[in-house]
mmCIF file of C-alpha atoms in Angstrom:
data_model
loop_
_atom_site.group_PDB
_atom_site.id
_atom_site.type_symbol
_atom_site.label_atom_id
_atom_site.label_comp_id
_atom_site.label_asym_id
_atom_site.label_seq_id
_atom_site.Cartn_x
_atom_site.Cartn_y
_atom_site.Cartn_z
ATOM 1 C CA MET A 1 -3.409 -43.574 4.674
ATOM 2 C CA THR A 2 -1.811 -44.450 7.992
ATOM 3 C CA THR A 3 -1.920 -41.894 10.792
ATOM 4 C CA ARG A 4 1.547 -40.719 11.803
ATOM 5 C CA TRP A 5 0.971 -40.396 15.549
ATOM 6 C CA LEU A 6 3.276 -38.176 17.548
ATOM 7 C CA THR A 7 6.047 -39.850 19.491
ATOM 8 C CA PRO A 8 6.075 -39.233 23.247
ATOM 9 C CA GLU A 9 8.865 -36.666 22.742
ATOM 10 C CA GLU A 10 6.908 -34.914 19.986
ATOM 11 C CA GLN A 11 3.753 -34.925 22.121
ATOM 12 C CA ARG A 12 5.602 -33.281 25.025
ATOM 13 C CA ALA A 13 7.158 -30.701 22.679
ATOM 14 C CA TRP A 14 3.787 -29.968 21.065
ATOM 15 C CA ARG A 15 2.038 -29.491 24.387
ATOM 16 C CA ALA A 16 4.875 -27.314 25.693
ATOM 17 C CA TYR A 17 4.648 -25.176 22.557
ATOM 18 C CA ILE A 18 0.861 -24.804 22.890
ATOM 19 C CA ALA A 19 1.088 -23.859 26.571
ATOM 20 C CA ALA A 20 3.911 -21.355 25.987
ATOM 21 C CA SER A 21 2.304 -19.739 22.930
ATOM 22 C CA HIS A 22 -1.062 -19.321 24.669
ATOM 23 C CA LEU A 23 0.524 -17.892 27.819
ATOM 24 C CA LEU A 24 2.766 -15.559 25.817
ATOM 25 C CA GLU A 25 -0.068 -14.242 23.667
ATOM 26 C CA ASP A 26 -2.224 -13.749 26.776
ATOM 27 C CA ALA A 27 0.517 -11.773 28.553
ATOM 28 C CA ILE A 28 1.096 -9.564 25.513
ATOM 29 C CA ASP A 29 -2.630 -8.992 24.993
ATOM 30 C CA ARG A 30 -3.137 -8.077 28.665
ATOM 31 C CA GLN A 31 -0.294 -5.537 28.547
ATOM 32 C CA LEU A 32 -1.547 -3.967 25.322
ATOM 33 C CA GLN A 33 -5.151 -3.846 26.532
ATOM 34 C CA GLN A 34 -4.003 -2.163 29.743
ATOM 35 C CA ASP A 35 -1.621 0.326 28.087
ATOM 36 C CA ALA A 36 -3.421 1.057 24.809
ATOM 37 C CA GLY A 37 -6.873 -0.529 24.945
ATOM 38 C CA MET A 38 -6.101 -2.751 21.971
ATOM 39 C CA PRO A 39 -5.270 -6.393 21.255
ATOM 40 C CA HIS A 40 -1.914 -7.562 19.958
ATOM 41 C CA LEU A 41 -3.206 -7.778 16.384
ATOM 42 C CA TYR A 42 -4.083 -4.080 16.313
ATOM 43 C CA TYR A 43 -0.677 -3.175 17.739
ATOM 44 C CA SER A 44 0.966 -5.332 15.047
ATOM 45 C CA ILE A 45 -0.953 -3.464 12.351
ATOM 46 C CA LEU A 46 0.240 -0.125 13.722
ATOM 47 C CA ALA A 47 3.822 -1.392 14.049
ATOM 48 C CA ASN A 48 3.890 -2.717 10.477
ATOM 49 C CA LEU A 49 2.525 0.557 9.138
ATOM 50 C CA SER A 50 5.086 2.543 11.162
ATOM 51 C CA GLU A 51 7.917 0.616 9.472
ATOM 52 C CA ALA A 52 6.578 1.077 5.930
ATOM 53 C CA PRO A 53 7.572 3.914 3.608
ATOM 54 C CA ASP A 54 5.239 6.879 4.207
ATOM 55 C CA ARG A 55 3.679 4.790 7.023
ATOM 56 C CA SER A 56 1.344 3.194 4.449
ATOM 57 C CA LEU A 57 0.751 -0.216 2.896
ATOM 58 C CA ARG A 58 -1.720 -1.773 0.497
ATOM 59 C CA MET A 59 -4.222 -3.790 2.477
ATOM 60 C CA THR A 60 -3.132 -7.001 0.731
ATOM 61 C CA ASP A 61 0.504 -6.353 1.704
ATOM 62 C CA LEU A 62 -0.512 -5.536 5.264
ATOM 63 C CA ALA A 63 -2.485 -8.794 5.436
ATOM 64 C CA GLU A 64 0.641 -10.673 4.356
ATOM 65 C CA LYS A 65 2.847 -8.913 6.899
ATOM 66 C CA THR A 66 0.408 -9.562 9.752
ATOM 67 C CA LYS A 67 -0.331 -13.117 8.544
ATOM 68 C CA ILE A 68 -4.118 -12.775 8.718
ATOM 69 C CA THR A 69 -7.030 -13.029 6.331
ATOM 70 C CA ARG A 70 -7.973 -9.944 4.381
ATOM 71 C CA SER A 71 -11.450 -9.929 5.908
ATOM 72 C CA ARG A 72 -10.033 -10.013 9.442
ATOM 73 C CA LEU A 73 -7.638 -7.202 8.516
ATOM 74 C CA THR A 74 -10.496 -5.137 7.081
ATOM 75 C CA TYR A 75 -12.408 -5.503 10.352
ATOM 76 C CA ALA A 76 -9.351 -4.514 12.438
ATOM 77 C CA VAL A 77 -8.471 -1.527 10.245
ATOM 78 C CA THR A 78 -12.082 -0.329 10.377
ATOM 79 C CA ARG A 79 -11.848 -0.333 14.174
ATOM 80 C CA LEU A 80 -8.493 1.462 14.096
ATOM 81 C CA GLU A 81 -10.010 4.037 11.723
ATOM 82 C CA LYS A 82 -12.814 4.722 14.213
ATOM 83 C CA ASP A 83 -10.145 5.305 16.878
ATOM 84 C CA GLY A 84 -8.267 7.706 14.562
ATOM 85 C CA ALA A 85 -5.108 5.556 14.462
ATOM 86 C CA VAL A 86 -5.375 4.596 10.784
ATOM 87 C CA ARG A 87 -7.030 5.988 7.691
ATOM 88 C CA ARG A 88 -7.709 4.312 4.354
ATOM 89 C CA GLU A 89 -7.380 5.698 0.867
ATOM 90 C CA GLY A 90 -8.080 4.223 -2.521
ATOM 91 C CA CYS A 91 -5.120 2.920 -4.453
ATOM 92 C CA ARG A 92 -4.258 5.257 -7.328
ATOM 93 C CA MET A 93 -2.738 2.504 -9.468
ATOM 94 C CA ASP A 94 -5.446 -0.079 -8.866
ATOM 95 C CA LYS A 95 -8.953 1.222 -8.235
ATOM 96 C CA ARG A 96 -9.940 -2.103 -6.596
ATOM 97 C CA GLY A 97 -7.320 -1.831 -3.876
ATOM 98 C CA SER A 98 -6.993 0.340 -0.809
ATOM 99 C CA ILE A 99 -4.115 1.592 1.276
ATOM 100 C CA ALA A 100 -3.921 1.759 5.066
ATOM 101 C CA ILE A 101 -2.056 4.770 6.442
ATOM 102 C CA LEU A 102 -0.852 5.248 10.005
ATOM 103 C CA THR A 103 -2.038 8.636 11.286
ATOM 104 C CA ASP A 104 -0.083 10.900 13.621
ATOM 105 C CA ASP A 105 -2.471 9.849 16.403
ATOM 106 C CA GLY A 106 -1.751 6.197 15.617
ATOM 107 C CA MET A 107 1.984 6.857 15.689
ATOM 108 C CA ALA A 108 1.605 8.568 19.070
ATOM 109 C CA VAL A 109 -0.259 5.518 20.432
ATOM 110 C CA LEU A 110 2.492 3.258 19.123
ATOM 111 C CA GLU A 111 5.287 5.403 20.605
ATOM 112 C CA ARG A 112 3.512 5.553 23.954
ATOM 113 C CA THR A 113 2.812 1.796 24.017
ATOM 114 C CA ALA A 114 6.051 0.388 22.561
ATOM 115 C CA PRO A 115 8.221 0.576 25.711
ATOM 116 C CA GLY A 116 5.747 -1.480 27.759
ATOM 117 C CA HIS A 117 5.258 -3.914 24.892
ATOM 118 C CA VAL A 118 8.996 -4.462 24.465
ATOM 119 C CA GLU A 119 9.426 -4.950 28.214
ATOM 120 C CA THR A 120 6.625 -7.527 28.245
ATOM 121 C CA VAL A 121 8.178 -9.417 25.315
ATOM 122 C CA ARG A 122 11.576 -9.310 27.009
ATOM 123 C CA ALA A 123 10.264 -10.417 30.415
ATOM 124 C CA THR A 124 7.977 -13.169 29.131
ATOM 125 C CA LEU A 125 10.189 -14.584 26.390
ATOM 126 C CA PHE A 126 13.808 -13.496 26.089
ATOM 127 C CA ASP A 127 14.645 -13.264 29.793
ATOM 128 C CA ASN A 128 13.823 -16.981 29.994
ATOM 129 C CA LEU A 129 16.264 -17.982 27.232
ATOM 130 C CA THR A 130 20.012 -18.155 26.853
ATOM 131 C CA PRO A 131 21.606 -16.343 23.886
ATOM 132 C CA GLU A 132 22.055 -19.749 22.225
ATOM 133 C CA GLN A 133 18.366 -20.536 22.706
ATOM 134 C CA VAL A 134 17.394 -17.191 21.143
ATOM 135 C CA GLY A 135 19.251 -18.238 17.981
ATOM 136 C CA GLN A 136 17.628 -21.667 18.091
ATOM 137 C CA LEU A 137 14.186 -20.134 18.559
ATOM 138 C CA GLU A 138 14.714 -17.941 15.498
ATOM 139 C CA GLU A 139 15.897 -20.912 13.441
ATOM 140 C CA ILE A 140 12.999 -23.117 14.541
ATOM 141 C CA CYS A 141 10.334 -20.473 13.965
ATOM 142 C CA THR A 142 11.793 -19.506 10.586
ATOM 143 C CA GLY A 143 11.729 -23.145 9.493
ATOM 144 C CA ILE A 144 8.147 -23.621 10.631
ATOM 145 C CA ALA A 145 7.000 -20.408 8.916
ATOM 146 C CA ARG A 146 8.821 -21.302 5.703
ATOM 147 C CA GLY A 147 7.138 -24.697 5.653
ATOM 148 C CA LEU A 148 3.689 -23.232 6.257
ATOM 149 C CA GLU A 149 3.953 -20.316 3.845
ATOM 150 C CA GLY A 150 4.945 -22.389 0.847
ATOM 151 C CA ASP A 151 7.142 -21.109 -1.938
ATOM 152 C CA ASP A 152 4.734 -21.009 -4.868
ATOM 153 C CA PRO A 153 1.647 -18.806 -4.512
ATOM 154 C CA GLN A 154 0.225 -20.315 -7.706
ATOM 155 C CA THR A 155 0.071 -23.844 -6.300
ATOM 156 C CA THR A 156 -1.089 -23.105 -2.747
ATOM 157 C CA PRO A 157 -3.347 -20.030 -2.899
ATOM 158 C CA ASP A 158 -5.495 -20.899 0.110
ATOM 159 C CA ASP A 159 -2.899 -22.432 2.398
ATOM 160 C CA VAL A 160 -1.903 -19.155 4.051
ATOM 161 C CA PRO A 161 -4.303 -16.561 5.480
ATOM 162 C CA TRP A 162 -3.388 -13.545 3.367
ATOM 163 C CA ARG A 163 -3.981 -15.516 0.160
ATOM 164 C CA ARG A 164 -7.502 -16.479 1.180
ATOM 165 C CA ARG A 165 -10.206 -14.586 -0.594
ATOM 166 C CA SER A 166 -12.533 -12.495 1.483
ATOM 167 C CA SER A 167 -15.991 -11.351 0.521
ATOM 168 C CA SER A 168 -14.622 -7.826 0.118
ATOM 169 C CA SER A 169 -13.041 -7.230 -3.289
ATOM 170 C CA CYS A 170 -11.312 -3.921 -2.532
ATOM 171 C CA THR A 171 -8.743 -5.139 -0.038
#
């Protein structure tokens, strides 16, 4: 197989993407650590739970929404449980599964932290783009995600994080 090296234009785009994504994630993490004492991933877990019916999701569904492995999610939820932001319950319909539930304390953390988070996202990303570029960014990111996620979970079970098996069978 012949290596398909990046063109100079692709190399510049790739390096610009890497630099921007690292800087953006660092800025968001710093803001969330300062305001809530948590990394971006933990905030994303709380945000996803806050948007779910009854502020609860099966762990496997939460892993899919946050785009992380089930084992990494289990670790993060365990930490959020210790902080009182989330609690877990067994799934009534499937004894092997568990459900993560956003507590009132977790919702309060989210409500207190959200304004600073949104301002950081706006200042570091959207204030640097034109309205046309915002639409292009959405289109580009949607295309990349669609290509990476795959359409058939039966043919690509390990290609995306939330489909990877963890050592824990009850997530």
